[in-house]
Amino acid sequence: MLKIGHTARFLQHAPWRWTFAPLEPILHASPWRLRLLGLTAMLGQPLFGWIWSSWLVQPYENPWLRGLMSVLAGLLLLPAMSRDLSNPKTRLLVTLVMWVEIPFFFSWMYLCNSGSAAWLATVCAMIAFYYHLTDWRIATAGIFSGVLLAWALFVWLMPDQLYWNAVDAMVILFSWSCALLLGLSSANLRRDQLVHTLATMGIMAHELRTPLSTAALIGDAVQMEVQRLPAHPRAAKLDQLSQRLHALVRTMNHQIDTQIANARLLQLPRYTEEVCAATLVNDVTSSYPYASIRQKECVSVVIHENFNFCASSSQFSQVLGNLIKNALHSLTAADSPCHPGALRIEVDCVQARGRIVVSDDGLGIDPALLPYIFKPFFSSNRSTGHGLGLAFCQQVVRSAGGIIKVKSNYGAGAAFTIILPIGPC
């Protein structure tokens, strides 16, 4: 109950924390949404270039600049762009393309057209659209940097044509403030929904401790009865049953610990310590509650080169536990024999960075699902998963200054790679 009280008090002060949650460069990211954005911009640039130059003629239009913007938007249609939307390079490139296409280009055209009514309305619509596409912090920084760069280039190239209108400035400022408030509201709503759901899951996980404690007491009572009557003909069977009951309780407690850790996904403490990778891996694999001896024997640990990193050992133990659990589930789903080495954990150093690789010979992951597996509440198996384990793993790894990535083909296993900076705290 004390932890539940802490959670409730945390929620009372949650809004400001969720406002400063991790950046989301692509809101509601999906391959079709990215392709639709690219297609719209690629076709819209020449279309509106024709409208403003031949039909509703504006003072300034540049077909070469329109063509360049159309080609730039076409980058969003490339398969490599939508293959892995969680890739930092992809997210950065999409952010840059949107910044050039929206705040910079529209500000430039507004200045070149001396603030015509058409371009004033277009700029106001652009501001609202930009906040709909990306995180409000990225949109705010993009608006200011795009406007300043466009203004600086305009002053440099065409200083005699600089346009300023106080009424236009107030209209644009009003449009921007409304878009900013809507962006903040949308971000807080998403985070409020997430934190309340996670807190509920954490409370439910805590409540499961009570029946498990009762089951453990029953197991203790059976063992005490066996010790009192060791010569009883069913003593060996009862002892075996009590051991199985205790093993089940340990397994369930481990799962509850996992759910509680996952429920703290967005409120991870930021304490750190020096962690030895080899010791961490060996401790986790030896203490993991395997369902059978066969499962334990299929795990192979290989230490190529040990390293130390700065993080929370308890959180990283949970990360490895999540990855081992997923790998074992994949092996079971593939209905493949758990031969030694079917689940491999390797520790080494590559290019002055530490690396922990957890790979398996299981069912693998559908390539179409790879862009989503680190998203909260996404699960490829809705009957057994809530979709928080890998989101938790990514959050913990990022808090240590590292990255986690996956390589998989459906039916050919999966390999999760954690890359970390090496060094003492």
Tab-separated table of C-alpha atoms in Angstrom:
chain	number	residue	atom	x	y	z
A	1	MET	CA	0.000	0.000	0.000
A	2	LEU	CA	2.915	2.329	0.620
A	3	LYS	CA	4.047	1.951	-2.986
A	4	ILE	CA	0.503	2.541	-4.193
A	5	GLY	CA	0.460	5.765	-2.152
A	6	HIS	CA	3.740	6.818	-3.731
A	7	THR	CA	2.239	6.161	-7.181
A	8	ALA	CA	-0.840	8.244	-6.367
A	9	ARG	CA	1.296	11.154	-5.132
A	10	PHE	CA	3.425	10.859	-8.243
A	11	LEU	CA	0.371	11.128	-10.465
A	12	GLN	CA	-0.651	14.348	-8.718
A	13	HIS	CA	2.524	15.961	-9.991
A	14	ALA	CA	2.727	14.066	-13.279
A	15	PRO	CA	1.706	16.721	-15.835
A	16	TRP	CA	4.921	18.711	-15.770
A	17	ARG	CA	6.984	15.504	-15.982
A	18	TRP	CA	5.073	14.249	-19.002
A	19	THR	CA	5.487	17.607	-20.695
A	20	PHE	CA	9.235	16.944	-20.617
A	21	ALA	CA	9.042	13.265	-21.580
A	22	PRO	CA	11.337	11.820	-24.300
A	23	LEU	CA	10.997	13.451	-27.711
A	24	GLU	CA	8.728	11.924	-30.345
A	25	PRO	CA	10.079	13.190	-33.696
A	26	ILE	CA	7.341	11.384	-35.665
A	27	LEU	CA	3.920	11.461	-34.028
A	28	HIS	CA	1.835	8.308	-34.617
A	29	ALA	CA	4.677	6.899	-36.696
A	30	SER	CA	3.780	4.282	-39.285
A	31	PRO	CA	5.087	3.476	-42.790
A	32	TRP	CA	1.806	4.439	-44.503
A	33	ARG	CA	1.637	7.769	-42.649
A	34	LEU	CA	5.211	8.604	-43.683
A	35	ARG	CA	4.587	7.593	-47.298
A	36	LEU	CA	1.347	9.595	-47.415
A	37	LEU	CA	3.189	12.649	-46.095
A	38	GLY	CA	5.936	12.234	-48.715
A	39	LEU	CA	3.482	11.653	-51.559
A	40	THR	CA	1.365	14.659	-50.571
A	41	ALA	CA	4.385	16.970	-50.440
A	42	MET	CA	5.954	15.561	-53.617
A	43	LEU	CA	2.765	16.084	-55.676
A	44	GLY	CA	1.621	19.196	-53.847
A	45	GLN	CA	4.753	21.218	-54.547
A	46	PRO	CA	4.408	21.293	-58.375
A	47	LEU	CA	0.609	21.550	-58.116
A	48	PHE	CA	0.673	24.659	-55.949
A	49	GLY	CA	3.575	26.023	-57.989
A	50	TRP	CA	1.263	25.938	-61.009
A	51	ILE	CA	-1.689	27.394	-59.043
A	52	TRP	CA	0.315	30.365	-57.733
A	53	SER	CA	2.046	31.047	-61.079
A	54	SER	CA	-0.682	30.378	-63.679
A	55	TRP	CA	-4.111	30.466	-62.035
A	56	LEU	CA	-4.082	32.534	-58.837
A	57	VAL	CA	-0.918	34.426	-59.681
A	58	GLN	CA	1.299	35.514	-56.809
A	59	PRO	CA	4.216	38.024	-56.987
A	60	TYR	CA	6.912	35.354	-56.620
A	61	GLU	CA	7.168	31.729	-57.715
A	62	ASN	CA	10.225	29.567	-58.417
A	63	PRO	CA	9.763	26.261	-60.315
A	64	TRP	CA	13.345	25.165	-59.587
A	65	LEU	CA	12.843	25.605	-55.867
A	66	ARG	CA	9.516	23.784	-56.115
A	67	GLY	CA	11.226	20.928	-57.940
A	68	LEU	CA	13.913	20.695	-55.274
A	69	MET	CA	11.280	20.546	-52.524
A	70	SER	CA	9.408	17.851	-54.469
A	71	VAL	CA	12.539	15.722	-54.798
A	72	LEU	CA	13.294	16.197	-51.095
A	73	ALA	CA	9.778	15.032	-50.178
A	74	GLY	CA	10.291	11.982	-52.382
A	75	LEU	CA	12.935	10.763	-49.921
A	76	LEU	CA	10.100	9.892	-47.527
A	77	LEU	CA	8.808	7.364	-50.076
A	78	LEU	CA	12.008	5.332	-50.103
A	79	PRO	CA	11.578	1.833	-48.565
A	80	ALA	CA	14.675	2.375	-46.413
A	81	MET	CA	12.952	5.319	-44.706
A	82	SER	CA	9.857	3.420	-43.568
A	83	ARG	CA	11.581	0.113	-42.817
A	84	ASP	CA	12.625	1.061	-39.281
A	85	LEU	CA	11.026	4.233	-37.929
A	86	SER	CA	12.659	3.676	-34.528
A	87	ASN	CA	16.127	4.064	-36.065
A	88	PRO	CA	17.685	7.349	-34.800
A	89	LYS	CA	19.133	8.131	-38.242
A	90	THR	CA	15.744	7.688	-39.896
A	91	ARG	CA	14.040	9.872	-37.298
A	92	LEU	CA	16.689	12.574	-37.731
A	93	LEU	CA	16.394	12.524	-41.525
A	94	VAL	CA	12.591	12.718	-41.404
A	95	THR	CA	12.845	15.614	-38.936
A	96	LEU	CA	15.237	17.497	-41.247
A	97	VAL	CA	13.070	16.897	-44.317
A	98	MET	CA	9.963	18.174	-42.499
A	99	TRP	CA	11.910	21.198	-41.211
A	100	VAL	CA	13.081	22.192	-44.697
A	101	GLU	CA	9.698	21.468	-46.320
A	102	ILE	CA	7.541	23.291	-43.794
A	103	PRO	CA	8.924	26.135	-41.617
A	104	PHE	CA	11.931	27.085	-43.744
A	105	PHE	CA	10.372	26.854	-47.225
A	106	PHE	CA	7.036	28.457	-46.278
A	107	SER	CA	8.756	31.299	-44.428
A	108	TRP	CA	10.950	31.953	-47.456
A	109	MET	CA	7.965	32.017	-49.825
A	110	TYR	CA	6.028	34.303	-47.467
A	111	LEU	CA	8.892	36.812	-47.431
A	112	CYS	CA	9.431	36.618	-51.189
A	113	ASN	CA	5.714	37.267	-51.773
A	114	SER	CA	5.763	40.304	-49.450
A	115	GLY	CA	3.264	38.738	-47.094
A	116	SER	CA	0.399	38.347	-49.588
A	117	ALA	CA	-2.969	37.248	-48.203
A	118	ALA	CA	-2.577	33.799	-49.756
A	119	TRP	CA	0.796	33.226	-48.176
A	120	LEU	CA	-0.256	34.637	-44.810
A	121	ALA	CA	-3.042	32.051	-44.662
A	122	THR	CA	-0.673	29.352	-45.904
A	123	VAL	CA	1.903	30.121	-43.214
A	124	CYS	CA	-0.751	29.989	-40.484
A	125	ALA	CA	-1.969	26.608	-41.772
A	126	MET	CA	1.622	25.412	-42.006
A	127	ILE	CA	2.229	26.146	-38.331
A	128	ALA	CA	-0.778	24.090	-37.212
A	129	PHE	CA	0.147	21.253	-39.580
A	130	TYR	CA	3.743	21.150	-38.334
A	131	TYR	CA	2.637	20.744	-34.706
A	132	HIS	CA	0.393	17.877	-35.837
A	133	LEU	CA	3.303	16.000	-37.400
A	134	THR	CA	5.999	16.202	-34.748
A	135	ASP	CA	6.646	16.747	-31.040
A	136	TRP	CA	5.760	20.239	-29.849
A	137	ARG	CA	9.347	20.926	-28.760
A	138	ILE	CA	10.743	19.986	-32.154
A	139	ALA	CA	8.008	21.997	-33.860
A	140	THR	CA	8.725	25.067	-31.710
A	141	ALA	CA	12.471	24.885	-32.326
A	142	GLY	CA	11.819	24.225	-36.021
A	143	ILE	CA	9.496	27.208	-36.401
A	144	PHE	CA	11.938	29.655	-34.826
A	145	SER	CA	15.042	28.296	-36.575
A	146	GLY	CA	13.280	28.027	-39.960
A	147	VAL	CA	11.917	31.569	-39.779
A	148	LEU	CA	15.247	33.012	-38.644
A	149	LEU	CA	17.219	31.232	-41.376
A	150	ALA	CA	14.736	32.245	-44.085
A	151	TRP	CA	14.796	35.846	-42.836
A	152	ALA	CA	18.616	35.919	-42.723
A	153	LEU	CA	18.899	34.574	-46.285
A	154	PHE	CA	16.285	37.033	-47.493
A	155	VAL	CA	18.082	39.981	-45.885
A	156	TRP	CA	21.337	38.789	-47.455
A	157	LEU	CA	19.986	38.138	-50.961
A	158	MET	CA	17.175	40.712	-51.260
A	159	PRO	CA	17.609	43.394	-48.575
A	160	ASP	CA	15.661	46.028	-50.533
A	161	GLN	CA	12.489	43.881	-50.627
A	162	LEU	CA	12.215	43.144	-46.896
A	163	TYR	CA	8.559	43.179	-45.842
A	164	TRP	CA	7.159	43.860	-42.373
A	165	ASN	CA	3.538	44.195	-41.314
A	166	ALA	CA	2.482	44.358	-37.664
A	167	VAL	CA	-0.977	42.943	-38.428
A	168	ASP	CA	0.555	39.901	-40.169
A	169	ALA	CA	2.901	39.409	-37.233
A	170	MET	CA	0.002	39.361	-34.756
A	171	VAL	CA	-1.997	36.912	-36.913
A	172	ILE	CA	0.999	34.587	-37.207
A	173	LEU	CA	1.735	34.904	-33.488
A	174	PHE	CA	-1.883	34.013	-32.670
A	175	SER	CA	-1.748	30.992	-34.992
A	176	TRP	CA	1.513	29.830	-33.434
A	177	SER	CA	0.266	30.216	-29.846
A	178	CYS	CA	-2.876	28.207	-30.643
A	179	ALA	CA	-0.823	25.461	-32.298
A	180	LEU	CA	1.553	25.393	-29.340
A	181	LEU	CA	-1.288	25.048	-26.826
A	182	LEU	CA	-2.855	22.248	-28.865
A	183	GLY	CA	0.522	20.507	-29.097
A	184	LEU	CA	1.008	20.723	-25.331
A	185	SER	CA	-2.515	19.483	-24.701
A	186	SER	CA	-2.095	16.553	-27.061
A	187	ALA	CA	1.227	15.563	-25.484
A	188	ASN	CA	-0.164	15.728	-21.953
A	189	LEU	CA	-3.245	13.696	-22.899
A	190	ARG	CA	-1.075	10.955	-24.387
A	191	ARG	CA	1.176	10.863	-21.354
A	192	ASP	CA	-1.683	11.017	-18.845
A	193	GLN	CA	-3.338	8.038	-20.496
A	194	LEU	CA	-0.065	6.137	-20.474
A	195	VAL	CA	0.854	6.875	-16.863
A	196	HIS	CA	-2.583	5.969	-15.495
A	197	THR	CA	-2.585	2.693	-17.402
A	198	LEU	CA	0.919	1.860	-16.221
A	199	ALA	CA	0.091	2.746	-12.622
A	200	THR	CA	-2.978	0.488	-12.717
A	201	MET	CA	-0.858	-2.380	-14.007
A	202	GLY	CA	1.674	-1.813	-11.247
A	203	ILE	CA	-1.051	-1.844	-8.565
A	204	MET	CA	-2.557	-5.052	-9.954
A	205	ALA	CA	0.870	-6.690	-9.978
A	206	HIS	CA	1.380	-5.743	-6.318
A	207	GLU	CA	-2.011	-7.168	-5.370
A	208	LEU	CA	-1.069	-10.558	-6.818
A	209	ARG	CA	1.552	-10.924	-4.059
A	210	THR	CA	-1.120	-11.864	-1.485
A	211	PRO	CA	-2.350	-15.139	-3.052
A	212	LEU	CA	1.217	-16.045	-3.955
A	213	SER	CA	2.272	-15.612	-0.320
A	214	THR	CA	-0.553	-17.946	0.684
A	215	ALA	CA	0.580	-20.507	-1.878
A	216	ALA	CA	4.147	-20.282	-0.547
A	217	LEU	CA	2.868	-20.887	3.005
A	218	ILE	CA	0.967	-23.948	1.786
A	219	GLY	CA	4.165	-25.247	0.221
A	220	ASP	CA	6.038	-24.680	3.487
A	221	ALA	CA	3.324	-26.554	5.408
A	222	VAL	CA	3.535	-29.520	3.044
A	223	GLN	CA	7.332	-29.625	3.409
A	224	MET	CA	7.036	-29.486	7.189
A	225	GLU	CA	4.589	-32.388	7.085
A	226	VAL	CA	7.012	-34.377	4.932
A	227	GLN	CA	9.836	-33.700	7.397
A	228	ARG	CA	7.575	-34.783	10.266
A	229	LEU	CA	6.612	-38.064	8.550
A	230	PRO	CA	9.557	-38.965	6.294
A	231	ALA	CA	8.597	-42.643	6.223
A	232	HIS	CA	5.124	-41.970	4.816
A	233	PRO	CA	4.668	-43.778	1.475
A	234	ARG	CA	3.662	-40.527	-0.275
A	235	ALA	CA	6.296	-38.357	1.384
A	236	ALA	CA	8.504	-38.201	-1.734
A	237	LYS	CA	5.552	-37.266	-3.950
A	238	LEU	CA	4.399	-34.555	-1.532
A	239	ASP	CA	7.943	-33.156	-1.330
A	240	GLN	CA	8.078	-33.032	-5.127
A	241	LEU	CA	4.738	-31.219	-5.279
A	242	SER	CA	5.806	-28.659	-2.682
A	243	GLN	CA	9.013	-27.963	-4.599
A	244	ARG	CA	7.018	-27.459	-7.784
A	245	LEU	CA	4.686	-25.104	-5.930
A	246	HIS	CA	7.627	-23.050	-4.634
A	247	ALA	CA	9.123	-22.949	-8.131
A	248	LEU	CA	5.798	-21.694	-9.490
A	249	VAL	CA	5.644	-19.004	-6.787
A	250	ARG	CA	9.197	-17.890	-7.599
A	251	THR	CA	8.349	-17.729	-11.299
A	252	MET	CA	5.209	-15.693	-10.660
A	253	ASN	CA	7.065	-13.314	-8.332
A	254	HIS	CA	9.650	-12.821	-11.053
A	255	GLN	CA	6.878	-12.010	-13.527
A	256	ILE	CA	5.348	-9.560	-11.058
A	257	ASP	CA	8.727	-7.867	-10.629
A	258	THR	CA	8.835	-7.586	-14.414
A	259	GLN	CA	5.392	-5.993	-14.594
A	260	ILE	CA	6.179	-3.539	-11.781
A	261	ALA	CA	9.404	-2.516	-13.507
A	262	ASN	CA	7.524	-2.117	-16.784
A	263	ALA	CA	4.862	-0.049	-15.017
A	264	ARG	CA	7.607	2.401	-14.029
A	265	LEU	CA	8.519	2.800	-17.667
A	266	LEU	CA	8.351	6.595	-17.710
A	267	GLN	CA	9.482	7.218	-14.134
A	268	LEU	CA	12.774	5.363	-13.987
A	269	PRO	CA	15.141	6.638	-11.286
A	270	ARG	CA	18.300	8.196	-12.667
A	271	TYR	CA	20.816	6.686	-10.234
A	272	THR	CA	23.860	4.935	-11.697
A	273	GLU	CA	26.625	2.610	-10.632
A	274	GLU	CA	29.512	0.872	-12.317
A	275	VAL	CA	28.238	-2.401	-13.790
A	276	CYS	CA	30.386	-5.314	-14.976
A	277	ALA	CA	28.774	-6.741	-18.122
A	278	ALA	CA	30.056	-10.308	-17.639
A	279	THR	CA	28.971	-10.444	-13.995
A	280	LEU	CA	25.567	-9.023	-14.892
A	281	VAL	CA	24.945	-11.587	-17.633
A	282	ASN	CA	26.122	-14.538	-15.515
A	283	ASP	CA	24.017	-13.454	-12.526
A	284	VAL	CA	20.865	-12.993	-14.590
A	285	THR	CA	21.189	-16.279	-16.487
A	286	SER	CA	21.926	-18.273	-13.322
A	287	SER	CA	19.032	-16.788	-11.310
A	288	TYR	CA	16.398	-16.729	-14.069
A	289	PRO	CA	13.367	-18.915	-13.149
A	290	TYR	CA	13.453	-21.351	-16.097
A	291	ALA	CA	10.343	-23.486	-16.605
A	292	SER	CA	12.445	-26.615	-17.030
A	293	ILE	CA	15.996	-27.954	-16.994
A	294	ARG	CA	15.873	-28.131	-20.808
A	295	GLN	CA	15.246	-24.406	-21.002
A	296	LYS	CA	18.196	-23.662	-18.740
A	297	GLU	CA	20.502	-25.940	-20.733
A	298	CYS	CA	19.672	-24.205	-24.027
A	299	VAL	CA	21.190	-20.912	-22.763
A	300	SER	CA	24.793	-20.325	-23.795
A	301	VAL	CA	26.864	-17.415	-22.414
A	302	VAL	CA	30.001	-16.351	-24.301
A	303	ILE	CA	32.285	-13.610	-22.944
A	304	HIS	CA	34.534	-12.474	-25.798
A	305	GLU	CA	35.708	-9.325	-24.034
A	306	ASN	CA	34.342	-7.964	-20.771
A	307	PHE	CA	33.619	-4.287	-20.134
A	308	ASN	CA	32.196	-1.985	-17.463
A	309	PHE	CA	29.484	0.612	-18.022
A	310	CYS	CA	27.613	3.178	-15.966
A	311	ALA	CA	23.956	2.318	-15.307
A	312	SER	CA	21.544	0.725	-12.828
A	313	SER	CA	22.387	-2.954	-12.362
A	314	SER	CA	18.878	-3.808	-11.165
A	315	GLN	CA	17.269	-2.163	-14.202
A	316	PHE	CA	19.681	-3.850	-16.597
A	317	SER	CA	19.009	-7.189	-14.896
A	318	GLN	CA	15.359	-6.592	-15.729
A	319	VAL	CA	16.293	-5.753	-19.322
A	320	LEU	CA	18.162	-9.034	-19.777
A	321	GLY	CA	15.342	-10.886	-18.029
A	322	ASN	CA	12.841	-9.427	-20.506
A	323	LEU	CA	15.006	-10.399	-23.483
A	324	ILE	CA	15.549	-13.935	-22.154
A	325	LYS	CA	11.817	-14.351	-21.521
A	326	ASN	CA	10.995	-13.218	-25.081
A	327	ALA	CA	13.635	-15.507	-26.562
A	328	LEU	CA	12.370	-18.539	-24.636
A	329	HIS	CA	8.825	-17.745	-25.706
A	330	SER	CA	9.999	-17.516	-29.321
A	331	LEU	CA	11.711	-20.901	-29.060
A	332	THR	CA	8.544	-22.439	-27.624
A	333	ALA	CA	6.367	-20.853	-30.335
A	334	ALA	CA	8.674	-22.224	-33.026
A	335	ASP	CA	8.230	-25.713	-31.532
A	336	SER	CA	11.968	-26.251	-31.952
A	337	PRO	CA	14.080	-28.355	-29.612
A	338	CYS	CA	15.910	-26.360	-26.963
A	339	HIS	CA	19.389	-27.587	-27.873
A	340	PRO	CA	22.435	-26.010	-26.194
A	341	GLY	CA	23.107	-22.654	-27.814
A	342	ALA	CA	19.545	-22.125	-29.048
A	343	LEU	CA	19.615	-18.982	-26.889
A	344	ARG	CA	22.970	-17.198	-26.940
A	345	ILE	CA	24.154	-14.232	-24.897
A	346	GLU	CA	27.454	-12.694	-26.002
A	347	VAL	CA	29.515	-9.942	-24.401
A	348	ASP	CA	32.273	-8.140	-26.324
A	349	CYS	CA	33.675	-4.748	-27.298
A	350	VAL	CA	33.493	-3.252	-30.782
A	351	GLN	CA	34.999	0.110	-31.739
A	352	ALA	CA	35.513	1.243	-28.144
A	353	ARG	CA	31.922	0.475	-27.174
A	354	GLY	CA	30.521	-2.422	-25.192
A	355	ARG	CA	28.040	-4.803	-26.716
A	356	ILE	CA	25.621	-7.372	-25.290
A	357	VAL	CA	23.847	-9.555	-27.855
A	358	VAL	CA	20.881	-11.794	-27.010
A	359	SER	CA	20.016	-14.049	-29.971
A	360	ASP	CA	17.853	-17.110	-30.427
A	361	ASP	CA	16.869	-19.691	-33.040
A	362	GLY	CA	13.166	-19.220	-32.420
A	363	LEU	CA	10.210	-18.053	-34.456
A	364	GLY	CA	11.618	-14.598	-35.152
A	365	ILE	CA	9.727	-11.360	-35.771
A	366	ASP	CA	7.693	-10.415	-38.811
A	367	PRO	CA	9.645	-7.639	-40.632
A	368	ALA	CA	6.437	-5.595	-40.860
A	369	LEU	CA	6.310	-5.453	-37.050
A	370	LEU	CA	9.913	-4.389	-36.464
A	371	PRO	CA	9.195	-0.607	-36.544
A	372	TYR	CA	6.718	-0.983	-33.675
A	373	ILE	CA	8.194	-3.477	-31.217
A	374	PHE	CA	9.722	-0.802	-28.947
A	375	LYS	CA	6.449	1.153	-28.731
A	376	PRO	CA	4.537	0.976	-25.413
A	377	PHE	CA	1.531	-1.385	-25.524
A	378	PHE	CA	2.512	-2.932	-28.846
A	379	SER	CA	2.698	-6.713	-28.687
A	380	SER	CA	2.924	-9.280	-31.471
A	381	ASN	CA	1.097	-11.727	-29.198
A	382	ARG	CA	-1.905	-10.059	-27.586
A	383	SER	CA	-2.860	-13.222	-25.689
A	384	THR	CA	0.343	-13.300	-23.650
A	385	GLY	CA	1.935	-9.866	-23.898
A	386	HIS	CA	1.030	-6.320	-22.909
A	387	GLY	CA	3.677	-4.689	-25.085
A	388	LEU	CA	5.710	-3.002	-22.330
A	389	GLY	CA	8.780	-5.237	-21.979
A	390	LEU	CA	10.754	-3.949	-24.966
A	391	ALA	CA	9.647	-0.349	-24.383
A	392	PHE	CA	11.057	-0.665	-20.871
A	393	CYS	CA	14.290	-2.154	-22.259
A	394	GLN	CA	14.734	0.732	-24.677
A	395	GLN	CA	14.101	3.304	-21.965
A	396	VAL	CA	16.671	1.748	-19.609
A	397	VAL	CA	19.314	1.401	-22.334
A	398	ARG	CA	18.813	5.003	-23.456
A	399	SER	CA	19.101	6.233	-19.866
A	400	ALA	CA	22.571	4.641	-19.824
A	401	GLY	CA	23.565	6.473	-23.019
A	402	GLY	CA	23.240	3.375	-25.175
A	403	ILE	CA	21.044	2.034	-27.957
A	404	ILE	CA	19.191	-1.222	-28.486
A	405	LYS	CA	18.416	-2.599	-31.924
A	406	VAL	CA	17.029	-5.801	-33.363
A	407	LYS	CA	17.713	-7.898	-36.426
A	408	SER	CA	15.267	-10.629	-37.303
A	409	ASN	CA	13.591	-12.577	-40.060
A	410	TYR	CA	10.350	-14.409	-39.514
A	411	GLY	CA	11.091	-18.091	-38.925
A	412	ALA	CA	14.843	-17.526	-38.542
A	413	GLY	CA	15.225	-16.213	-34.981
A	414	ALA	CA	16.058	-12.776	-33.659
A	415	ALA	CA	19.098	-10.955	-32.297
A	416	PHE	CA	18.802	-8.005	-29.911
A	417	THR	CA	21.982	-5.930	-29.636
A	418	ILE	CA	22.646	-3.505	-26.769
A	419	ILE	CA	25.472	-1.040	-27.452
A	420	LEU	CA	26.803	0.923	-24.465
A	421	PRO	CA	29.533	3.462	-23.732
A	422	ILE	CA	32.446	1.941	-21.837
A	423	GLY	CA	33.854	3.536	-18.725
A	424	PRO	CA	33.535	4.073	-14.994
A	425	CYS	CA	30.913	6.368	-13.455
